[in-house]
Coordinates of C-alpha atoms in Angstrom, one line a residue:
X1 CA 0.0 0.0 0.1
X2 CA 1.2 3.6 -0.9
X3 CA 2.7 5.8 1.9
X4 CA 2.6 9.5 1.7
X5 CA 5.0 10.8 4.6
X6 CA 7.5 13.8 5.8
X7 CA 9.6 14.6 8.9
X8 CA 8.0 13.5 12.3
X9 CA 5.9 16.6 13.2
X10 CA 2.4 18.4 12.9
X11 CA 0.7 18.3 9.2
X12 CA 3.9 15.6 8.1
X13 CA 3.1 12.8 11.2
X14 CA -0.1 12.8 9.8
X15 CA 0.6 11.7 6.1
X16 CA 3.8 9.5 7.9
X17 CA 1.3 7.9 10.1
X18 CA -0.7 7.1 6.4
X19 CA -0.3 3.9 5.9
X20 CA -4.2 4.1 5.7
X21 CA -5.8 2.1 8.8
X22 CA -9.0 2.2 6.8
X23 CA -10.5 2.0 3.7
X24 CA -13.1 3.8 2.5
X25 CA -15.5 3.4 -0.5
X26 CA -16.8 6.3 -2.5
X27 CA -20.3 5.9 -4.3
X28 CA -21.4 9.1 -5.1
X29 CA -21.2 9.7 -9.0
X30 CA -20.0 12.8 -10.6
X31 CA -23.7 13.3 -11.2
X32 CA -24.3 12.8 -7.2
X33 CA -25.4 16.0 -5.0
X34 CA -23.4 16.0 -2.1
X35 CA -20.1 15.1 -4.7
X36 CA -17.4 17.0 -6.3
X37 CA -15.3 16.5 -9.4
X38 CA -11.7 16.1 -9.0
X39 CA -10.3 16.4 -13.1
X40 CA -7.8 17.1 -15.3
X41 CA -4.9 15.7 -17.4
X42 CA -1.8 13.4 -17.1
X43 CA 1.1 14.4 -19.0
X44 CA 4.9 13.8 -19.6
X45 CA 7.0 17.3 -18.7
X46 CA 6.9 17.0 -22.1
X47 CA 3.3 17.4 -23.3
X48 CA 2.6 14.2 -24.2
X49 CA -0.4 12.4 -22.6
X50 CA -0.1 9.3 -20.7
X51 CA -2.9 6.5 -19.8
X52 CA -3.4 3.9 -17.5
X53 CA -2.2 6.3 -14.6
X54 CA -3.5 4.7 -10.9
X55 CA -4.7 7.6 -8.5
X56 CA -5.1 7.1 -4.7
X57 CA -7.0 9.6 -2.3
X58 CA -6.0 10.0 1.0
X59 CA -8.4 12.1 3.1
X60 CA -6.2 14.4 5.7
X61 CA -6.3 12.2 8.3
X62 CA -4.7 8.4 6.2
X63 CA -7.5 7.2 5.1
X64 CA -7.3 5.7 2.0
X65 CA -10.4 6.3 -0.3
X66 CA -11.4 3.2 -2.8
X67 CA -11.9 5.2 -6.1
X68 CA -12.2 3.3 -9.3
X69 CA -10.1 5.9 -11.9
X70 CA -7.0 5.9 -14.5
X71 CA -6.6 8.4 -16.9
X72 CA -7.9 7.6 -20.4
X73 CA -5.3 7.3 -23.3
X74 CA -5.9 11.1 -24.0
X75 CA -4.4 11.5 -20.1
X76 CA -7.6 13.0 -19.1
X77 CA -9.1 11.8 -16.0
X78 CA -11.8 12.5 -13.4
X79 CA -12.9 11.5 -9.8
X80 CA -16.1 11.9 -7.9
X81 CA -15.7 13.1 -4.5
X82 CA -17.4 14.1 -1.4
X83 CA -16.4 18.1 -0.8
X84 CA -13.1 18.2 1.4
X85 CA -9.2 18.3 1.2
X86 CA -7.4 15.4 0.1
X87 CA -3.9 14.0 -1.0
X88 CA -3.2 12.3 -4.0
X89 CA -0.7 10.3 -5.7
X90 CA -0.5 9.8 -9.2
X91 CA 0.9 6.8 -10.2
X92 CA 1.9 5.9 -14.7
X93 CA 2.8 2.7 -15.7
X94 CA 6.3 1.1 -15.1
X95 CA 6.7 1.0 -18.5
X96 CA 6.0 4.4 -19.1
X97 CA 9.4 5.2 -18.3
X98 CA 7.4 8.2 -15.7
X99 CA 8.1 8.3 -12.1
X100 CA 4.7 9.1 -9.7
X101 CA 4.0 11.7 -8.1
X102 CA 2.0 13.2 -5.2
X103 CA -0.1 16.3 -4.2
X104 CA -0.7 17.2 -0.9
X105 CA -3.7 18.8 1.0
X106 CA -5.7 19.7 -2.6
X107 CA -9.1 21.0 -0.9
X108 CA -12.0 20.2 -2.9
X109 CA -15.3 22.3 -3.2
X110 CA -17.2 22.3 -6.7
X111 CA -15.3 21.0 -9.5
X112 CA -11.8 20.9 -9.0
X113 CA -8.9 20.7 -12.2
X114 CA -5.9 19.6 -11.4
X115 CA -3.1 19.0 -14.6
X116 CA -0.2 16.6 -13.8
X117 CA 3.0 17.0 -15.1
X118 CA 5.0 13.4 -14.3
X119 CA 8.9 14.2 -14.5
X120 CA 10.8 10.4 -15.6
X121 CA 11.6 7.8 -13.3
X122 CA 14.6 5.7 -12.6
X123 CA 15.2 2.4 -11.6
X124 CA 16.9 1.5 -8.3
X125 CA 18.3 -2.1 -7.8
X126 CA 18.9 -3.4 -4.1
X127 CA 19.4 -6.4 -2.0
X128 CA 17.7 -6.3 1.2
X129 CA 19.6 -9.4 3.5
X130 CA 20.0 -10.5 7.2
X131 CA 22.8 -11.5 8.8
X132 CA 23.4 -14.6 7.8
X133 CA 22.7 -13.3 4.2
X134 CA 19.6 -14.6 3.0
X135 CA 16.8 -12.4 1.2
X136 CA 14.3 -10.7 3.4
X137 CA 10.6 -10.6 1.7
X138 CA 7.9 -8.5 2.1
X139 CA 10.1 -5.4 3.3
X140 CA 8.8 -2.0 2.5
X141 CA 10.9 0.5 1.6
X142 CA 10.5 4.3 1.9
X143 CA 11.7 7.3 -0.1
X144 CA 11.9 10.5 1.6
X145 CA 14.0 13.9 -0.2
X146 CA 17.2 13.6 2.0
X147 CA 16.6 18.3 2.2
X148 CA 13.3 18.6 2.8
X149 CA 12.1 14.9 4.5
X150 CA 9.2 14.8 2.4
X151 CA 8.1 11.1 1.5
X152 CA 8.0 10.7 -2.4
X153 CA 5.8 8.0 -3.7
X154 CA 7.8 4.8 -5.8
X155 CA 6.8 2.1 -7.7
X156 CA 8.4 -1.1 -6.4
X157 CA 8.7 -0.2 -3.3
X158 CA 8.6 -4.0 -1.3
X159 CA 10.9 -6.9 -1.4
X160 CA 10.2 -10.1 -3.3
X161 CA 10.9 -13.6 -2.3
X162 CA 14.8 -13.5 -2.6
X163 CA 14.8 -10.0 -0.9
X164 CA 15.8 -8.5 -4.0
X165 CA 13.4 -4.7 -5.5
X166 CA 13.3 -2.5 -8.5
X167 CA 11.8 0.8 -7.4
X168 CA 11.6 3.1 -9.8
X169 CA 11.6 7.3 -8.6
X170 CA 12.3 10.4 -9.7
X171 CA 15.8 11.8 -9.8
X172 CA 17.0 13.5 -6.6
X173 CA 18.8 12.3 -3.4
X174 CA 16.8 10.9 -0.8
X175 CA 16.5 9.0 2.7
X176 CA 15.9 5.1 2.2
X177 CA 14.1 3.4 4.6
X178 CA 13.6 -0.4 4.9
X179 CA 10.8 -1.6 7.1
X180 CA 10.9 -5.4 7.3
X181 CA 8.1 -7.7 8.2
X182 CA 7.3 -8.0 12.0
X183 CA 7.7 -12.0 12.1
X184 CA 11.5 -11.9 11.0
X185 CA 12.7 -10.5 14.3
X186 CA 14.7 -8.1 12.3
X187 CA 15.4 -4.3 13.0
X188 CA 14.4 -1.5 10.2
X189 CA 17.3 0.4 8.5
X190 CA 18.3 3.2 6.9
X191 CA 20.7 4.5 4.2
X192 CA 21.4 8.2 4.0
X193 CA 21.4 10.9 1.6
X194 CA 21.3 7.8 -1.7
X195 CA 21.6 10.2 -5.1
X196 CA 19.2 8.8 -8.4
X197 CA 20.4 8.1 -10.7
X198 CA 22.8 5.6 -9.6
X199 CA 24.2 2.9 -11.2
X200 CA 25.1 1.0 -7.7
X201 CA 23.1 -1.7 -6.5
X202 CA 21.8 -1.1 -3.1
X203 CA 23.2 -3.2 -0.7
X204 CA 21.3 -3.4 2.9
X205 CA 21.9 -5.9 5.9
X206 CA 19.2 -5.9 8.8
X207 CA 20.6 -6.7 12.2
X208 CA 17.9 -8.2 14.8
X209 CA 15.7 -6.3 16.2
X210 CA 16.0 -5.4 20.3
X211 CA 12.4 -5.1 21.5
X212 CA 11.1 -2.3 23.7
X213 CA 7.5 -3.4 25.2
X214 CA 5.3 -2.0 28.2
X215 CA 2.1 0.6 28.0
X216 CA 1.4 4.3 28.3
X217 CA -1.6 5.7 30.7
X218 CA -2.2 9.4 31.3
X219 CA -2.3 10.2 35.5
X220 CA -5.6 7.7 36.5
X221 CA -4.2 4.7 34.9
X222 CA -6.7 4.8 31.9
X223 CA -4.5 3.5 28.5
X224 CA -3.5 5.9 26.0
X225 CA -4.8 4.5 22.5
X226 CA -2.3 6.0 19.6
X227 CA 0.8 7.3 21.3
X228 CA 4.1 7.6 19.4
X229 CA 7.0 6.4 20.0
X230 CA 10.3 8.0 18.6
X231 CA 13.9 6.6 19.3
X232 CA 17.0 9.0 19.2
X233 CA 20.5 7.8 19.4
X234 CA 21.8 9.2 22.3
X235 CA 25.6 9.4 21.6
X236 CA 24.9 10.8 17.6
X237 CA 21.1 12.7 18.4
X238 CA 19.9 11.3 15.4
X239 CA 17.1 9.8 14.8
X240 CA 16.5 6.3 13.9
X241 CA 13.9 4.4 12.5
X242 CA 12.1 1.7 14.4
X243 CA 8.7 0.2 13.7
X244 CA 5.6 -0.8 15.7
X245 CA 6.4 2.5 17.6
X246 CA 2.1 3.2 18.4
X247 CA 0.2 2.3 20.6
X248 CA -3.0 -0.4 21.3
X249 CA -6.6 0.0 22.5
X250 CA -4.9 -1.2 25.8
X251 CA -1.7 1.2 25.7
X252 CA 0.3 -1.0 25.2
X253 CA 3.1 -1.1 22.7
X254 CA 6.3 -3.4 21.3
X255 CA 8.7 -1.7 19.2
X256 CA 11.6 -2.8 17.0
X257 CA 15.1 -1.2 16.9
X258 CA 18.2 -1.9 16.3
X259 CA 20.5 -2.4 18.9
X260 CA 21.9 0.5 20.9
X261 CA 21.3 3.3 23.2
X262 CA 18.3 6.0 23.0
X263 CA 16.5 8.5 24.1
X264 CA 13.1 8.1 23.8
X265 CA 10.2 10.4 23.8
X266 CA 6.6 9.3 24.3
X267 CA 3.6 11.7 22.3
X268 CA 0.0 11.5 23.2
X269 CA -1.8 11.2 20.2
X270 CA -3.9 14.4 18.7
X271 CA -6.1 16.5 20.5
X272 CA -5.2 14.9 23.5
X273 CA -4.5 17.2 26.6
X274 CA -1.5 15.6 27.7
X275 CA 2.6 16.4 27.9
X276 CA 4.9 14.5 26.0
X277 CA 7.5 12.5 27.7
X278 CA 10.9 11.3 27.4
X279 CA 13.4 9.0 28.7
X280 CA 17.0 8.1 28.5
X281 CA 19.3 7.2 28.0
X282 CA 18.1 3.4 27.8
X283 CA 20.3 0.4 27.0
X284 CA 18.3 -1.5 24.3
X285 CA 21.4 -3.4 23.6
X286 CA 19.1 -6.2 24.3
X287 CA 15.3 -6.6 25.1
X288 CA 13.6 -4.0 27.5
X289 CA 10.6 -2.6 29.1
X290 CA 8.7 0.9 29.6
X291 CA 5.9 1.9 31.6
X292 CA 4.9 5.4 30.6
X293 CA 2.4 7.8 32.0
X294 CA 1.4 10.8 30.2
X295 CA 0.7 13.8 32.6
X296 CA -1.5 16.6 32.4
X297 CA -1.0 20.0 30.4
X298 CA -1.8 23.0 29.1
X299 CA -3.1 23.8 25.4
X300 CA -1.1 26.5 23.8
X301 CA -2.8 26.9 20.3
X302 CA -3.5 29.7 17.2
X303 CA -3.1 30.2 13.7
X304 CA 0.2 31.8 11.5
X305 CA -0.9 33.8 8.5
X306 CA 2.0 35.1 5.9
X307 CA 1.7 38.9 5.0
X308 CA -1.2 38.8 2.7
X309 CA -3.4 37.5 6.0
X310 CA -3.3 33.7 3.5
X311 CA -2.8 31.0 6.5
X312 CA 1.2 29.3 6.4
X313 CA 0.8 25.6 6.0
X314 CA 3.4 23.2 7.8
X315 CA 5.0 26.1 9.3
X316 CA 7.2 24.5 12.2
X317 CA 7.0 25.0 16.3
X318 CA 10.1 24.6 18.3
X319 CA 9.9 24.8 22.1
X320 CA 12.4 25.3 24.8
X321 CA 13.0 25.9 28.3
X322 CA 13.7 29.3 28.4
X323 CA 15.5 29.0 31.7
X324 CA 17.8 26.3 30.5
X325 CA 17.7 26.1 26.7
X326 CA 16.6 22.5 26.8
X327 CA 14.5 21.9 24.0
X328 CA 10.5 20.1 25.1
X329 CA 9.2 17.4 23.0
X330 CA 5.6 18.3 22.0
X331 CA 2.8 17.2 19.8
X332 CA 1.5 18.6 16.4
X333 CA 3.9 21.0 16.2
X334 CA 3.0 21.8 12.8
X335 CA 0.6 24.5 11.0
X336 CA -2.0 22.5 9.0
X337 CA -3.9 23.7 6.2
X338 CA -5.7 26.3 8.0
X339 CA -2.4 27.8 9.6
X340 CA -3.7 26.5 12.9
X341 CA -1.7 24.3 15.4
X342 CA -2.4 23.2 18.5
X343 CA -0.1 21.8 21.5
X344 CA 0.5 20.9 25.4
X345 CA 2.9 21.6 27.6
X346 CA 3.1 21.8 31.4
X347 CA 3.1 25.8 32.8
X348 CA 6.4 27.0 32.4
X349 CA 8.1 29.7 30.2
X350 CA 8.9 29.1 27.3
X351 CA 11.2 30.6 24.0
X352 CA 9.8 29.6 21.0
X353 CA 10.5 29.4 17.7
X354 CA 8.0 29.7 14.4
X355 CA 10.3 27.9 11.2
X356 CA 7.9 28.1 7.7
X357 CA 8.3 25.7 5.0
X358 CA 11.2 25.9 3.4
X359 CA 10.0 28.2 -0.4
X360 CA 8.0 30.4 1.5
X361 CA 10.3 33.3 1.5
X362 CA 9.9 33.8 5.1
X363 CA 11.8 34.4 8.2
X364 CA 12.3 32.2 11.4
X365 CA 10.6 34.0 14.4
X366 CA 12.0 33.5 17.8
X367 CA 9.6 34.6 21.1
X368 CA 10.9 34.8 24.0
X369 CA 9.7 34.7 27.6
X370 CA 6.5 33.0 27.0
X371 CA 4.5 32.1 30.2
X372 CA 2.3 29.4 29.7
X373 CA 0.4 29.1 33.0
X374 CA -3.3 28.2 31.6
X375 CA -4.3 27.4 28.2
X376 CA -2.5 30.0 25.9
X377 CA -3.6 31.5 22.1
X378 CA -0.9 32.4 20.1
X379 CA -1.7 34.1 16.8
X380 CA 1.4 35.0 14.5
X381 CA 0.9 37.3 11.4
X382 CA 3.4 38.4 9.3
X383 CA 1.7 41.6 8.0
X384 CA 3.8 44.0 7.3
X385 CA 6.9 42.9 9.0
X386 CA 10.0 42.6 6.3
X387 CA 9.9 38.8 6.7
X388 CA 10.1 37.5 3.4
X389 CA 13.4 37.0 2.5
X390 CA 14.9 39.9 -0.6
X391 CA 15.9 38.5 -3.8
X392 CA 18.9 40.4 -3.4
X393 CA 20.7 38.8 -0.8
X394 CA 20.4 34.9 -0.7
X395 CA 22.2 32.6 1.1
X396 CA 22.0 28.7 1.3
X397 CA 23.9 25.5 2.4
X398 CA 26.0 24.0 -0.2
X399 CA 24.9 20.7 0.5
X400 CA 21.6 20.2 2.7
X401 CA 21.9 17.9 5.0
X402 CA 25.3 18.1 5.1
X403 CA 28.1 15.7 7.1
X404 CA 29.3 17.5 10.3
X405 CA 30.7 20.2 8.1
X406 CA 29.9 22.0 4.9
X407 CA 29.9 25.1 2.8
X408 CA 27.7 28.0 2.9
X409 CA 27.0 29.4 -0.4
X410 CA 26.5 33.6 -0.4
X411 CA 25.2 35.5 -3.1
X412 CA 25.4 39.4 -3.0
X413 CA 24.2 42.4 -5.4
X414 CA 26.6 45.2 -3.7
X415 CA 30.0 45.6 -1.7
X416 CA 29.8 46.4 1.5
X417 CA 30.0 44.5 5.1
X418 CA 28.4 41.4 5.6
X419 CA 27.2 39.4 8.7
X420 CA 26.8 35.8 8.8
X421 CA 25.5 33.8 12.2
X422 CA 24.6 30.1 12.6
X423 CA 21.7 29.7 15.5
X424 CA 20.8 26.8 16.9
X425 CA 17.2 25.7 17.3
X426 CA 17.3 27.3 21.3
X427 CA 18.3 30.9 19.3
X428 CA 22.0 30.4 20.9
X429 CA 25.2 31.9 18.5
X430 CA 26.9 28.9 17.5
X431 CA 29.0 30.6 15.2
X432 CA 29.7 34.0 13.3
X433 CA 31.4 35.4 10.6
X434 CA 32.1 39.1 9.5
X435 CA 33.8 40.7 7.0
X436 CA 33.9 44.7 6.9
X437 CA 33.7 45.0 3.3
X438 CA 32.6 42.0 0.7
X439 CA 31.9 42.7 -3.3
X440 CA 29.2 41.5 -5.3
X441 CA 28.9 38.5 -6.3
X442 CA 28.6 34.9 -4.6
X443 CA 30.7 34.1 -2.2
X444 CA 31.5 30.6 -0.2
X445 CA 32.2 30.2 3.3
X446 CA 33.8 27.2 4.6
X447 CA 32.6 26.0 8.1
X448 CA 34.8 23.4 9.8
X449 CA 31.6 22.2 11.8
X450 CA 33.0 23.7 15.4
X451 CA 31.2 26.5 17.0
X452 CA 32.8 29.7 18.7
X453 CA 35.2 28.1 21.3
X454 CA 36.1 25.5 18.5
X455 CA 34.0 22.6 20.0
X456 CA 32.4 19.9 17.4
X457 CA 29.2 20.7 17.2
X458 CA 26.5 18.5 17.7
X459 CA 23.6 17.1 14.8
X460 CA 20.4 18.8 14.3
X461 CA 18.9 21.4 12.9
X462 CA 20.5 24.9 12.6
X463 CA 19.6 28.4 11.8
X464 CA 21.7 30.9 9.4
X465 CA 21.0 34.7 9.0
X466 CA 23.6 36.6 6.4
X467 CA 22.9 40.8 7.2
X468 CA 24.3 43.4 4.9
X469 CA 23.1 46.7 5.7
X470 CA 18.9 46.4 5.6
X471 CA 19.0 42.9 3.6
X472 CA 18.6 39.9 5.6
X473 CA 18.5 36.8 4.5
X474 CA 17.5 33.2 6.2
X475 CA 18.3 29.5 5.7
X476 CA 17.6 26.1 8.0
X477 CA 20.6 24.1 7.6
X478 CA 20.5 20.5 9.2
X479 CA 24.0 18.7 10.5
X480 CA 24.0 15.2 10.4
X481 CA 26.6 12.6 12.3

């Protein structure tokens, strides 16, 4: 079954959870009063019509709708759906030589025209084996864009009886995660920054899993259904893949992960008023158990609007304790399609960092000394604030993500003094570069991966701010092990 996924957090997490837990049959037809129509054409990037393309339609909460439609030989299609918002995947035939494509958050209210221009596909060959070299059948492969963390639809994303696979995906750089069947007793694994197309045959060896079992309950001992566990390597601070990370009806879980030492975060399901809990370091070199109690908290909610008053989608909130600077785990920390967000915290004083989605042209906003003692509403409007990225000054990592060190590319349209700051998610200055005068043009800033004191920085998300006079540029930089 196909999945849509982005990096964990809010809207992205809901797409991540979307192996659909239910299949809903749509019986409405184009002529039914309570049905709207999604129609358009499917073609290649060269404009050639594509017939026989299949459509998967998901509700925003991840349920797969059973629709029966393929594009006609002339590339046209028409799907009748109830009004609402949907994620849609268009999958061409493998023989077409084209890659599948996803469109997220399509609002259907009346007849909507949605055309597709499918890029060429590239074949990725590989084999998944266990420690004994035997092929692992039935393993699922997920392809995430390495820079943005956005899941891409793939054709051929499951291993054969011999553990081999032939996946077809658009050109790009991907993190590839392999999820074996539970009964194999093996741990998921991840290949990072795989550039496609590639002539290499990927070889992935899965190791026996360590299992973490237990229950999640609230302060009254009532099971918490749908809570989610995530695992971060305690040494590298890198998030690692795990399976079995959602709690069942009795609040129980049985997570499988590669042996190691981890910090484990437990987040309540959407809509709950329970505070996320963090445990660790936990020694999971062998099986272990963990009993979790999630305590009550207060709700922080609101809406984020861009400069034109339009809801800002997939803007990310990072929360830190104001006194200690320590990051605080929250659930649902991204804005939805209406720009709204909601997360739960313990009463305290926090600093909040709001980061708009890549490509929005809007700068991160740091809000200090936010006192959260009761349910609190925070509305953010970029209004007429000059938060947009000026076209005349641009800064971006030469690689994103990068490993421990890297270069920044800085483009200037004028001569003048220049300052570049590297800031962590808690708002602390990590590194500063200054020049009394830089000429107009493109410049490369090399960074050795160390802070102002010469210490190697940890993995995580950092922010770059460049400033020349009244011009300011921003970029988000992901540093890996």
